mmCIF file of C-alpha atoms in Angstrom:
data_model
loop_
_atom_site.group_PDB
_atom_site.id
_atom_site.type_symbol
_atom_site.label_atom_id
_atom_site.label_comp_id
_atom_site.label_asym_id
_atom_site.label_seq_id
_atom_site.Cartn_x
_atom_site.Cartn_y
_atom_site.Cartn_z
ATOM 1 C CA UNK A 1 -0.018 0.043 0.089
ATOM 2 C CA UNK A 2 1.556 3.391 -1.084
ATOM 3 C CA UNK A 3 -0.716 5.712 0.366
ATOM 4 C CA UNK A 4 -2.074 7.041 3.451
ATOM 5 C CA UNK A 5 -2.229 11.161 3.261
ATOM 6 C CA UNK A 6 1.127 13.377 3.593
ATOM 7 C CA UNK A 7 -1.064 16.089 4.186
ATOM 8 C CA UNK A 8 -0.789 15.729 7.986
ATOM 9 C CA UNK A 9 2.844 14.497 7.873
ATOM 10 C CA UNK A 10 3.975 18.287 6.494
ATOM 11 C CA UNK A 11 2.159 19.526 9.793
ATOM 12 C CA UNK A 12 4.049 17.216 12.160
ATOM 13 C CA UNK A 13 7.494 17.536 10.785
ATOM 14 C CA UNK A 14 8.304 20.910 8.998
ATOM 15 C CA UNK A 15 12.432 20.176 8.673
ATOM 16 C CA UNK A 16 11.145 16.989 6.802
ATOM 17 C CA UNK A 17 9.142 19.294 4.408
ATOM 18 C CA UNK A 18 11.695 21.811 3.849
ATOM 19 C CA UNK A 19 14.303 18.343 2.890
ATOM 20 C CA UNK A 20 11.605 17.292 0.601
ATOM 21 C CA UNK A 21 11.738 20.333 -1.476
ATOM 22 C CA UNK A 22 14.320 19.247 -4.140
ATOM 23 C CA UNK A 23 13.140 15.536 -4.018
ATOM 24 C CA UNK A 24 9.372 17.262 -4.700
ATOM 25 C CA UNK A 25 11.027 18.955 -7.771
ATOM 26 C CA UNK A 26 12.508 16.127 -8.922
ATOM 27 C CA UNK A 27 9.369 14.013 -9.078
ATOM 28 C CA UNK A 28 7.409 16.906 -10.940
ATOM 29 C CA UNK A 29 9.897 17.380 -13.374
ATOM 30 C CA UNK A 30 10.353 13.831 -14.433
ATOM 31 C CA UNK A 31 6.923 13.018 -14.401
ATOM 32 C CA UNK A 32 5.158 13.124 -17.604
ATOM 33 C CA UNK A 33 1.327 13.169 -16.425
ATOM 34 C CA UNK A 34 -0.565 13.702 -12.881
ATOM 35 C CA UNK A 35 -3.577 12.668 -11.477
ATOM 36 C CA UNK A 36 -6.184 15.423 -10.662
ATOM 37 C CA UNK A 37 -8.545 14.763 -7.822
ATOM 38 C CA UNK A 38 -11.388 16.903 -7.660
ATOM 39 C CA UNK A 39 -15.106 16.904 -5.915
ATOM 40 C CA UNK A 40 -17.988 17.180 -8.156
ATOM 41 C CA UNK A 41 -21.639 17.239 -6.528
ATOM 42 C CA UNK A 42 -19.508 15.704 -3.508
ATOM 43 C CA UNK A 43 -18.145 13.081 -5.344
ATOM 44 C CA UNK A 44 -14.509 12.311 -5.853
ATOM 45 C CA UNK A 45 -13.249 12.417 -9.562
ATOM 46 C CA UNK A 46 -9.811 11.256 -10.559
ATOM 47 C CA UNK A 47 -8.645 11.926 -13.963
ATOM 48 C CA UNK A 48 -4.938 12.119 -15.597
ATOM 49 C CA UNK A 49 -3.787 15.171 -17.473
ATOM 50 C CA UNK A 50 -0.810 16.861 -17.982
ATOM 51 C CA UNK A 51 1.081 19.648 -15.981
ATOM 52 C CA UNK A 52 3.774 21.968 -15.657
ATOM 53 C CA UNK A 53 5.966 23.641 -13.310
ATOM 54 C CA UNK A 54 7.165 27.414 -12.808
ATOM 55 C CA UNK A 55 9.103 27.628 -9.703
ATOM 56 C CA UNK A 56 6.675 27.113 -6.905
ATOM 57 C CA UNK A 57 3.536 26.780 -8.889
ATOM 58 C CA UNK A 58 2.036 23.943 -11.127
ATOM 59 C CA UNK A 59 0.013 24.600 -13.623
ATOM 60 C CA UNK A 60 -2.806 22.525 -15.405
ATOM 61 C CA UNK A 61 -4.758 23.026 -18.177
ATOM 62 C CA UNK A 62 -7.960 21.601 -20.626
ATOM 63 C CA UNK A 63 -10.657 22.680 -22.522
ATOM 64 C CA UNK A 64 -12.886 25.745 -21.264
ATOM 65 C CA UNK A 65 -15.939 23.182 -21.641
ATOM 66 C CA UNK A 66 -14.081 20.200 -19.626
ATOM 67 C CA UNK A 67 -16.143 19.071 -16.335
ATOM 68 C CA UNK A 68 -13.017 18.294 -14.550
ATOM 69 C CA UNK A 69 -11.652 21.894 -15.279
ATOM 70 C CA UNK A 70 -14.934 23.342 -14.494
ATOM 71 C CA UNK A 71 -14.663 21.543 -10.898
ATOM 72 C CA UNK A 72 -11.373 22.276 -10.488
ATOM 73 C CA UNK A 73 -11.056 26.183 -11.147
ATOM 74 C CA UNK A 74 -11.364 28.195 -7.720
ATOM 75 C CA UNK A 75 -11.679 24.697 -5.966
ATOM 76 C CA UNK A 76 -10.118 22.693 -3.746
ATOM 77 C CA UNK A 77 -7.844 20.119 -5.721
ATOM 78 C CA UNK A 78 -5.254 17.314 -4.888
ATOM 79 C CA UNK A 79 -2.604 16.621 -7.673
ATOM 80 C CA UNK A 80 -0.488 13.393 -7.347
ATOM 81 C CA UNK A 81 2.700 12.295 -9.549
ATOM 82 C CA UNK A 82 3.582 8.678 -9.209
ATOM 83 C CA UNK A 83 6.698 6.816 -10.587
ATOM 84 C CA UNK A 84 6.499 3.336 -10.459
ATOM 85 C CA UNK A 85 10.214 1.953 -10.129
ATOM 86 C CA UNK A 86 9.728 -1.540 -9.237
ATOM 87 C CA UNK A 87 7.743 -4.243 -7.508
ATOM 88 C CA UNK A 88 9.034 -5.297 -4.348
ATOM 89 C CA UNK A 89 9.084 -9.133 -3.490
ATOM 90 C CA UNK A 90 9.118 -10.082 -0.143
ATOM 91 C CA UNK A 91 9.280 -13.513 1.573
ATOM 92 C CA UNK A 92 5.683 -13.377 2.582
ATOM 93 C CA UNK A 93 2.607 -12.252 0.502
ATOM 94 C CA UNK A 94 2.173 -9.397 3.232
ATOM 95 C CA UNK A 95 5.397 -7.203 2.725
ATOM 96 C CA UNK A 96 4.987 -7.463 -1.042
ATOM 97 C CA UNK A 97 5.231 -3.651 -2.199
ATOM 98 C CA UNK A 98 6.548 -1.226 -4.977
ATOM 99 C CA UNK A 99 9.337 0.962 -5.035
ATOM 100 C CA UNK A 100 8.064 4.158 -6.110
ATOM 101 C CA UNK A 101 8.443 7.862 -5.846
ATOM 102 C CA UNK A 102 5.118 10.130 -5.212
ATOM 103 C CA UNK A 103 4.273 13.495 -4.700
ATOM 104 C CA UNK A 104 1.032 14.876 -3.477
ATOM 105 C CA UNK A 105 0.147 18.422 -3.798
ATOM 106 C CA UNK A 106 -3.227 20.058 -1.781
ATOM 107 C CA UNK A 107 -4.714 23.524 -2.468
ATOM 108 C CA UNK A 108 -7.214 25.511 -4.313
ATOM 109 C CA UNK A 109 -6.617 25.789 -7.889
ATOM 110 C CA UNK A 110 -6.307 29.748 -8.930
ATOM 111 C CA UNK A 111 -7.780 30.389 -12.473
ATOM 112 C CA UNK A 112 -5.037 32.089 -14.553
ATOM 113 C CA UNK A 113 -6.453 34.827 -15.937
ATOM 114 C CA UNK A 114 -3.299 37.248 -16.781
ATOM 115 C CA UNK A 115 -2.155 36.450 -20.121
ATOM 116 C CA UNK A 116 1.519 36.772 -19.799
ATOM 117 C CA UNK A 117 1.173 33.786 -16.894
ATOM 118 C CA UNK A 118 -1.254 31.849 -19.209
ATOM 119 C CA UNK A 119 1.322 31.663 -21.741
ATOM 120 C CA UNK A 120 3.931 30.830 -19.581
ATOM 121 C CA UNK A 121 2.085 28.331 -17.497
ATOM 122 C CA UNK A 122 0.844 26.569 -21.223
ATOM 123 C CA UNK A 123 4.824 26.670 -22.194
ATOM 124 C CA UNK A 124 5.942 24.915 -19.019
ATOM 125 C CA UNK A 125 2.953 21.920 -19.909
ATOM 126 C CA UNK A 126 4.327 21.708 -23.329
ATOM 127 C CA UNK A 127 7.869 21.528 -22.218
ATOM 128 C CA UNK A 128 7.402 18.774 -19.259
ATOM 129 C CA UNK A 129 5.217 17.176 -21.897
ATOM 130 C CA UNK A 130 7.468 17.642 -24.962
ATOM 131 C CA UNK A 131 10.528 19.346 -24.362
ATOM 132 C CA UNK A 132 11.794 22.007 -27.271
ATOM 133 C CA UNK A 133 8.323 21.872 -29.017
ATOM 134 C CA UNK A 134 7.336 25.336 -27.703
ATOM 135 C CA UNK A 135 9.799 26.702 -29.816
ATOM 136 C CA UNK A 136 9.480 24.242 -32.803
ATOM 137 C CA UNK A 137 5.834 23.963 -33.171
ATOM 138 C CA UNK A 138 3.183 26.584 -34.431
ATOM 139 C CA UNK A 139 2.480 28.691 -30.860
ATOM 140 C CA UNK A 140 -1.226 28.653 -29.969
ATOM 141 C CA UNK A 141 -3.060 31.466 -31.722
ATOM 142 C CA UNK A 142 -5.742 33.810 -30.169
ATOM 143 C CA UNK A 143 -8.816 31.589 -30.501
ATOM 144 C CA UNK A 144 -6.759 28.628 -29.258
ATOM 145 C CA UNK A 145 -5.773 30.449 -26.366
ATOM 146 C CA UNK A 146 -9.401 31.736 -25.676
ATOM 147 C CA UNK A 147 -10.560 27.742 -26.200
ATOM 148 C CA UNK A 148 -8.063 26.990 -22.998
ATOM 149 C CA UNK A 149 -8.426 27.257 -19.447
ATOM 150 C CA UNK A 150 -5.114 27.286 -17.397
ATOM 151 C CA UNK A 151 -5.220 26.691 -13.943
ATOM 152 C CA UNK A 152 -2.425 27.555 -11.003
ATOM 153 C CA UNK A 153 -1.999 25.375 -8.089
ATOM 154 C CA UNK A 154 0.820 26.472 -5.155
ATOM 155 C CA UNK A 155 3.487 24.083 -4.259
ATOM 156 C CA UNK A 156 2.915 25.539 -0.547
ATOM 157 C CA UNK A 157 1.165 22.098 0.644
ATOM 158 C CA UNK A 158 3.165 19.238 -0.914
ATOM 159 C CA UNK A 159 4.739 16.462 0.017
ATOM 160 C CA UNK A 160 6.588 13.344 -1.556
ATOM 161 C CA UNK A 161 6.962 9.648 -0.464
ATOM 162 C CA UNK A 162 9.564 7.959 -1.758
ATOM 163 C CA UNK A 163 10.365 3.680 -1.295
ATOM 164 C CA UNK A 164 13.164 2.216 -2.782
ATOM 165 C CA UNK A 165 15.542 -0.831 -1.875
ATOM 166 C CA UNK A 166 14.928 -4.437 -1.015
ATOM 167 C CA UNK A 167 11.983 -6.086 0.863
ATOM 168 C CA UNK A 168 11.455 -5.835 4.510
ATOM 169 C CA UNK A 169 10.403 -9.104 6.002
ATOM 170 C CA UNK A 170 9.504 -10.681 9.230
ATOM 171 C CA UNK A 171 12.679 -12.077 11.398
ATOM 172 C CA UNK A 172 11.621 -15.712 11.162
ATOM 173 C CA UNK A 173 10.882 -15.323 7.345
ATOM 174 C CA UNK A 174 14.380 -14.688 6.345
ATOM 175 C CA UNK A 175 15.150 -18.388 6.906
ATOM 176 C CA UNK A 176 12.551 -19.400 4.361
ATOM 177 C CA UNK A 177 13.949 -20.963 1.045
ATOM 178 C CA UNK A 178 11.892 -17.901 -0.699
ATOM 179 C CA UNK A 179 13.749 -15.693 -3.291
ATOM 180 C CA UNK A 180 13.329 -12.058 -2.318
ATOM 181 C CA UNK A 181 14.468 -8.931 -4.034
ATOM 182 C CA UNK A 182 13.018 -6.113 -6.681
ATOM 183 C CA UNK A 183 11.960 -6.384 -9.935
ATOM 184 C CA UNK A 184 12.523 -3.015 -11.465
ATOM 185 C CA UNK A 185 10.483 -1.324 -13.754
ATOM 186 C CA UNK A 186 12.206 0.577 -16.926
ATOM 187 C CA UNK A 187 10.458 3.496 -18.730
ATOM 188 C CA UNK A 188 12.160 4.372 -22.307
ATOM 189 C CA UNK A 189 11.359 6.211 -25.077
ATOM 190 C CA UNK A 190 11.054 4.241 -28.189
ATOM 191 C CA UNK A 191 11.509 5.262 -32.096
ATOM 192 C CA UNK A 192 9.633 8.078 -32.908
ATOM 193 C CA UNK A 193 6.712 6.952 -35.588
ATOM 194 C CA UNK A 194 6.112 9.609 -38.173
ATOM 195 C CA UNK A 195 2.619 10.867 -38.767
ATOM 196 C CA UNK A 196 1.535 9.162 -42.305
ATOM 197 C CA UNK A 197 0.701 12.542 -43.334
ATOM 198 C CA UNK A 198 4.007 13.968 -43.082
ATOM 199 C CA UNK A 199 5.457 15.013 -46.484
ATOM 200 C CA UNK A 200 9.270 13.627 -47.519
ATOM 201 C CA UNK A 201 12.131 15.648 -46.752
ATOM 202 C CA UNK A 202 11.330 16.759 -42.675
ATOM 203 C CA UNK A 203 13.478 14.784 -40.569
ATOM 204 C CA UNK A 204 13.127 14.046 -36.978
ATOM 205 C CA UNK A 205 14.611 16.981 -34.563
ATOM 206 C CA UNK A 206 17.218 16.278 -32.283
ATOM 207 C CA UNK A 207 15.534 17.338 -29.448
ATOM 208 C CA UNK A 208 12.875 14.507 -30.233
ATOM 209 C CA UNK A 209 14.987 12.104 -31.433
ATOM 210 C CA UNK A 210 17.534 11.968 -28.776
ATOM 211 C CA UNK A 211 15.338 12.564 -26.123
ATOM 212 C CA UNK A 212 16.210 11.646 -22.317
ATOM 213 C CA UNK B 1 -5.491 17.069 -21.671
ATOM 214 C CA UNK B 2 -6.986 13.437 -21.248
ATOM 215 C CA UNK B 3 -9.616 13.991 -18.962
ATOM 216 C CA UNK B 4 -13.207 15.166 -18.309
ATOM 217 C CA UNK B 5 -15.307 12.579 -16.652
ATOM 218 C CA UNK B 6 -16.700 9.678 -18.467
ATOM 219 C CA UNK B 7 -19.384 9.140 -15.836
ATOM 220 C CA UNK B 8 -21.880 10.793 -17.750
ATOM 221 C CA UNK B 9 -20.919 9.219 -21.194
ATOM 222 C CA UNK B 10 -22.193 5.766 -19.769
ATOM 223 C CA UNK B 11 -25.180 7.431 -19.282
ATOM 224 C CA UNK B 12 -25.615 8.776 -22.742
ATOM 225 C CA UNK B 13 -24.417 5.351 -24.636
ATOM 226 C CA UNK B 14 -25.042 1.980 -22.908
ATOM 227 C CA UNK B 15 -24.129 0.107 -26.349
ATOM 228 C CA UNK B 16 -20.722 2.116 -25.975
ATOM 229 C CA UNK B 17 -20.385 0.979 -22.241
ATOM 230 C CA UNK B 18 -21.219 -2.299 -23.378
ATOM 231 C CA UNK B 19 -18.645 -2.267 -26.150
ATOM 232 C CA UNK B 20 -15.966 -1.041 -24.019
ATOM 233 C CA UNK B 21 -15.758 -3.702 -21.376
ATOM 234 C CA UNK B 22 -12.991 -5.872 -22.837
ATOM 235 C CA UNK B 23 -11.283 -2.727 -23.282
ATOM 236 C CA UNK B 24 -12.064 -2.065 -19.582
ATOM 237 C CA UNK B 25 -10.743 -5.439 -18.530
ATOM 238 C CA UNK B 26 -7.307 -4.665 -20.710
ATOM 239 C CA UNK B 27 -6.459 -1.548 -19.066
ATOM 240 C CA UNK B 28 -7.325 -3.055 -15.327
ATOM 241 C CA UNK B 29 -5.522 -6.256 -15.864
ATOM 242 C CA UNK B 30 -2.395 -4.856 -17.536
ATOM 243 C CA UNK B 31 -2.218 -2.303 -15.072
ATOM 244 C CA UNK B 32 -0.059 -2.304 -11.813
ATOM 245 C CA UNK B 33 -1.439 0.246 -9.662
ATOM 246 C CA UNK B 34 -4.167 2.698 -9.531
ATOM 247 C CA UNK B 35 -5.167 6.372 -8.337
ATOM 248 C CA UNK B 36 -7.595 6.126 -5.355
ATOM 249 C CA UNK B 37 -9.337 9.444 -5.330
ATOM 250 C CA UNK B 38 -11.381 9.948 -1.881
ATOM 251 C CA UNK B 39 -12.891 13.033 -0.289
ATOM 252 C CA UNK B 40 -11.952 13.591 3.215
ATOM 253 C CA UNK B 41 -13.397 16.656 5.294
ATOM 254 C CA UNK B 42 -14.786 18.010 1.849
ATOM 255 C CA UNK B 43 -11.370 18.034 0.443
ATOM 256 C CA UNK B 44 -10.306 15.414 -2.423
ATOM 257 C CA UNK B 45 -7.214 13.232 -1.865
ATOM 258 C CA UNK B 46 -5.564 11.345 -4.710
ATOM 259 C CA UNK B 47 -3.301 8.276 -3.463
ATOM 260 C CA UNK B 48 -1.415 5.559 -5.781
ATOM 261 C CA UNK B 49 -2.206 2.069 -4.517
ATOM 262 C CA UNK B 50 -2.552 -1.696 -5.833
ATOM 263 C CA UNK B 51 -5.412 -3.178 -6.672
ATOM 264 C CA UNK B 52 -6.965 -6.631 -8.123
ATOM 265 C CA UNK B 53 -9.750 -7.932 -10.465
ATOM 266 C CA UNK B 54 -12.086 -10.454 -9.659
ATOM 267 C CA UNK B 55 -14.999 -10.527 -12.240
ATOM 268 C CA UNK B 56 -16.939 -7.407 -12.340
ATOM 269 C CA UNK B 57 -15.203 -6.755 -8.829
ATOM 270 C CA UNK B 58 -12.203 -4.430 -8.312
ATOM 271 C CA UNK B 59 -10.227 -5.181 -4.658
ATOM 272 C CA UNK B 60 -8.094 -2.381 -2.636
ATOM 273 C CA UNK B 61 -6.478 -2.845 0.636
ATOM 274 C CA UNK B 62 -4.540 -1.277 3.250
ATOM 275 C CA UNK B 63 -3.485 -1.009 6.749
ATOM 276 C CA UNK B 64 -6.359 -1.057 9.012
ATOM 277 C CA UNK B 65 -4.983 2.630 10.207
ATOM 278 C CA UNK B 66 -4.723 4.253 6.796
ATOM 279 C CA UNK B 67 -6.365 7.802 6.509
ATOM 280 C CA UNK B 68 -7.316 7.087 2.631
ATOM 281 C CA UNK B 69 -8.780 3.630 3.694
ATOM 282 C CA UNK B 70 -10.630 4.889 6.267
ATOM 283 C CA UNK B 71 -11.930 7.567 4.090
ATOM 284 C CA UNK B 72 -12.944 5.276 1.283
ATOM 285 C CA UNK B 73 -14.430 2.345 3.486
ATOM 286 C CA UNK B 74 -18.087 2.553 2.858
ATOM 287 C CA UNK B 75 -17.665 5.766 0.955
ATOM 288 C CA UNK B 76 -18.012 7.281 -2.474
ATOM 289 C CA UNK B 77 -14.449 6.430 -4.186
ATOM 290 C CA UNK B 78 -13.089 7.128 -7.565
ATOM 291 C CA UNK B 79 -10.166 4.364 -8.894
ATOM 292 C CA UNK B 80 -8.510 5.482 -12.051
ATOM 293 C CA UNK B 81 -5.944 3.441 -14.044
ATOM 294 C CA UNK B 82 -3.674 5.140 -16.544
ATOM 295 C CA UNK B 83 -1.298 3.865 -19.369
ATOM 296 C CA UNK B 84 0.591 6.474 -20.741
ATOM 297 C CA UNK B 85 1.726 5.006 -24.216
ATOM 298 C CA UNK B 86 3.394 7.726 -26.009
ATOM 299 C CA UNK B 87 3.745 11.595 -26.496
ATOM 300 C CA UNK B 88 1.592 12.966 -29.873
ATOM 301 C CA UNK B 89 3.818 15.469 -31.283
ATOM 302 C CA UNK B 90 1.546 17.775 -33.626
ATOM 303 C CA UNK B 91 2.329 20.617 -36.102
ATOM 304 C CA UNK B 92 0.780 22.862 -33.508
ATOM 305 C CA UNK B 93 1.368 23.184 -29.744
ATOM 306 C CA UNK B 94 -2.328 23.159 -29.104
ATOM 307 C CA UNK B 95 -2.789 19.954 -30.557
ATOM 308 C CA UNK B 96 0.053 18.496 -28.590
ATOM 309 C CA UNK B 97 -1.301 15.251 -26.764
ATOM 310 C CA UNK B 98 -0.484 11.861 -25.545
ATOM 311 C CA UNK B 99 -1.671 7.934 -26.642
ATOM 312 C CA UNK B 100 -3.289 6.615 -23.668
ATOM 313 C CA UNK B 101 -5.605 4.040 -22.091
ATOM 314 C CA UNK B 102 -7.361 5.045 -18.913
ATOM 315 C CA UNK B 103 -10.200 3.466 -17.007
ATOM 316 C CA UNK B 104 -12.294 5.672 -14.350
ATOM 317 C CA UNK B 105 -14.419 3.674 -11.646
ATOM 318 C CA UNK B 106 -16.764 5.345 -9.996
ATOM 319 C CA UNK B 107 -18.665 4.006 -6.896
ATOM 320 C CA UNK B 108 -19.182 3.258 -3.070
ATOM 321 C CA UNK B 109 -16.079 1.484 -1.462
ATOM 322 C CA UNK B 110 -17.594 -1.701 0.464
ATOM 323 C CA UNK B 111 -15.495 -3.161 3.465
ATOM 324 C CA UNK B 112 -15.223 -6.480 2.942
ATOM 325 C CA UNK B 113 -15.902 -8.657 6.117
ATOM 326 C CA UNK B 114 -16.343 -12.234 4.645
ATOM 327 C CA UNK B 115 -13.078 -13.919 5.290
ATOM 328 C CA UNK B 116 -13.122 -15.820 1.970
ATOM 329 C CA UNK B 117 -13.879 -13.045 0.214
ATOM 330 C CA UNK B 118 -11.057 -10.943 1.620
ATOM 331 C CA UNK B 119 -8.492 -13.633 0.822
ATOM 332 C CA UNK B 120 -9.737 -13.721 -2.787
ATOM 333 C CA UNK B 121 -9.265 -10.045 -2.723
ATOM 334 C CA UNK B 122 -6.002 -10.489 -1.351
ATOM 335 C CA UNK B 123 -4.983 -13.008 -3.839
ATOM 336 C CA UNK B 124 -6.058 -10.879 -6.893
ATOM 337 C CA UNK B 125 -4.358 -8.016 -5.508
ATOM 338 C CA UNK B 126 -1.055 -9.947 -4.894
ATOM 339 C CA UNK B 127 -1.284 -11.712 -8.070
ATOM 340 C CA UNK B 128 -1.745 -8.400 -10.236
ATOM 341 C CA UNK B 129 1.479 -6.891 -8.916
ATOM 342 C CA UNK B 130 3.470 -10.135 -8.719
ATOM 343 C CA UNK B 131 1.940 -12.973 -10.656
ATOM 344 C CA UNK B 132 2.318 -16.337 -9.272
ATOM 345 C CA UNK B 133 3.662 -15.267 -5.401
ATOM 346 C CA UNK B 134 0.483 -16.172 -4.012
ATOM 347 C CA UNK B 135 1.714 -19.863 -4.440
ATOM 348 C CA UNK B 136 5.261 -19.067 -3.980
ATOM 349 C CA UNK B 137 5.519 -16.630 -0.968
ATOM 350 C CA UNK B 138 4.238 -17.335 2.654
ATOM 351 C CA UNK B 139 0.809 -16.400 2.712
ATOM 352 C CA UNK B 140 -0.956 -13.920 5.176
ATOM 353 C CA UNK B 141 -1.371 -15.504 8.587
ATOM 354 C CA UNK B 142 -4.015 -14.376 11.124
ATOM 355 C CA UNK B 143 -2.168 -11.598 12.615
ATOM 356 C CA UNK B 144 -1.465 -10.019 9.077
ATOM 357 C CA UNK B 145 -4.922 -10.492 7.517
ATOM 358 C CA UNK B 146 -6.253 -8.645 10.800
ATOM 359 C CA UNK B 147 -4.024 -5.934 10.014
ATOM 360 C CA UNK B 148 -5.181 -5.464 6.431
ATOM 361 C CA UNK B 149 -8.472 -4.014 5.096
ATOM 362 C CA UNK B 150 -10.075 -4.876 2.045
ATOM 363 C CA UNK B 151 -12.487 -2.772 -0.146
ATOM 364 C CA UNK B 152 -14.413 -3.960 -2.834
ATOM 365 C CA UNK B 153 -15.764 -1.795 -5.487
ATOM 366 C CA UNK B 154 -18.067 -2.329 -8.141
ATOM 367 C CA UNK B 155 -17.159 -2.299 -11.791
ATOM 368 C CA UNK B 156 -20.795 -1.433 -12.853
ATOM 369 C CA UNK B 157 -19.895 2.286 -13.254
ATOM 370 C CA UNK B 158 -16.805 2.328 -15.221
ATOM 371 C CA UNK B 159 -16.013 3.729 -18.331
ATOM 372 C CA UNK B 160 -12.600 3.763 -20.692
ATOM 373 C CA UNK B 161 -11.125 6.304 -22.753
ATOM 374 C CA UNK B 162 -8.310 5.350 -24.947
ATOM 375 C CA UNK B 163 -6.548 7.684 -27.731
ATOM 376 C CA UNK B 164 -3.926 6.076 -30.002
ATOM 377 C CA UNK B 165 -2.376 7.111 -33.627
ATOM 378 C CA UNK B 166 -0.940 10.330 -35.039
ATOM 379 C CA UNK B 167 -1.786 13.772 -34.403
ATOM 380 C CA UNK B 168 -4.658 15.389 -35.280
ATOM 381 C CA UNK B 169 -3.576 19.104 -36.627
ATOM 382 C CA UNK B 170 -5.664 22.021 -37.975
ATOM 383 C CA UNK B 171 -5.513 21.550 -41.915
ATOM 384 C CA UNK B 172 -3.470 24.727 -42.940
ATOM 385 C CA UNK B 173 -0.848 23.162 -40.505
ATOM 386 C CA UNK B 174 -0.077 20.255 -42.624
ATOM 387 C CA UNK B 175 1.594 22.405 -44.735
ATOM 388 C CA UNK B 176 4.198 23.521 -42.616
ATOM 389 C CA UNK B 177 7.318 22.114 -42.389
ATOM 390 C CA UNK B 178 7.126 20.850 -39.097
ATOM 391 C CA UNK B 179 8.068 17.072 -37.925
ATOM 392 C CA UNK B 180 4.799 15.506 -36.671
ATOM 393 C CA UNK B 181 4.398 11.974 -34.995
ATOM 394 C CA UNK B 182 4.499 9.953 -32.108
ATOM 395 C CA UNK B 183 7.132 9.173 -29.516
ATOM 396 C CA UNK B 184 6.105 5.991 -27.774
ATOM 397 C CA UNK B 185 6.899 5.206 -24.354
ATOM 398 C CA UNK B 186 8.015 1.931 -23.698
ATOM 399 C CA UNK B 187 8.213 0.246 -20.278
ATOM 400 C CA UNK B 188 9.923 -3.562 -19.744
ATOM 401 C CA UNK B 189 10.972 -5.106 -16.401
ATOM 402 C CA UNK B 190 14.554 -4.761 -15.874
ATOM 403 C CA UNK B 191 16.925 -7.478 -14.233
ATOM 404 C CA UNK B 192 15.824 -8.667 -11.007
ATOM 405 C CA UNK B 193 17.819 -7.483 -7.909
ATOM 406 C CA UNK B 194 18.148 -9.964 -5.395
ATOM 407 C CA UNK B 195 17.785 -8.769 -1.451
ATOM 408 C CA UNK B 196 21.486 -8.415 -0.430
ATOM 409 C CA UNK B 197 20.123 -10.820 2.629
ATOM 410 C CA UNK B 198 19.373 -13.641 0.626
ATOM 411 C CA UNK B 199 21.415 -16.461 1.393
ATOM 412 C CA UNK B 200 23.315 -18.393 -1.532
ATOM 413 C CA UNK B 201 21.423 -21.293 -3.671
ATOM 414 C CA UNK B 202 18.108 -19.587 -4.017
ATOM 415 C CA UNK B 203 17.581 -19.050 -7.610
ATOM 416 C CA UNK B 204 15.057 -16.354 -9.342
ATOM 417 C CA UNK B 205 12.163 -18.242 -9.964
ATOM 418 C CA UNK B 206 10.781 -18.576 -13.761
ATOM 419 C CA UNK B 207 7.824 -16.635 -12.752
ATOM 420 C CA UNK B 208 9.534 -13.765 -11.545
ATOM 421 C CA UNK B 209 12.432 -14.288 -14.276
ATOM 422 C CA UNK B 210 10.396 -14.405 -17.486
ATOM 423 C CA UNK B 211 7.523 -11.945 -16.460
ATOM 424 C CA UNK B 212 6.160 -10.866 -19.141
#
């Protein structure tokens, strides 16, 4: 089980929270999508979506008509980013676990209205998902900007949880003839697949071909 | 943006919902963790956690003391499983997207009390994360079972969203000298890492070594 909220933990240990800040940035800046939690009509709703970070602000975006965005604007939200690094295979079923890094951010999502900040947020979103594309692809025009809602979420109330390394088994179980260890999960970029509609002669840009 | 809830879509099109059922199973049965959304004190909370499926029931578990579990038991929850398959690089920033498969399940989480169902749920959870381990590792004893809460969630109100293939650009943008296509994201198992405490002579079982 990965969970239990970290909301309280930050309250209990401010030193830990401060020490976690670099970890928080690392988890956010290596993730691709988050899971956005909102409350609609009293019910929880969790949707996957992109995000970007500028300093201590997280940006989310979406169609101005999207229900999750309407539910998130000027409302309390929870944004969770999770990296799954491996399966922890213990000697007992009970101590099976996963190695992971996750960040949870709580706060009120602010609807961004300042055009400069909106564009900075969209740029951060684009560059998180597809670094180099803000300067390479066609930028949003006035009509596209008008159709896009941008939300900002402060990283003030955020926390990080990390589990790594070998399983923790019951003392008596170490004598069992059972293999234990970690099965790592590895994520990598595959070969870029060109759009079939692409005309001849347009090569793959280096920032896409050599993406880390 | 991946989102907008599918909650309404199922209401609008029951045929589509039926057609999605195999997709729903496929998304759930190839995922490793879900993001569990609950409402606590009126606030949304989203935590990553394991899950398992038996027929049309999803099982979640956790420490009986975990705050997220307490908030989920006999309460409305939302469980989302997302596979990120690639980054969709369009000719315009606006049409950038991701290829993904996601399942969203809504419902009231039932606290499982029947011991047989509790064990079936834990088995499904274990086998989702680590196939073969239920029969290989030491099973939970009475004390461990007592410390574990098991929740059941019906798949009755569930939906699937899938995006795949090339970008969809504005007609005029196809003339731009901009590369477009998909950068696939590939996930694979790495080499198993033995627990340093493992005695000599315990080989890696085939179900771990050859995991698909």
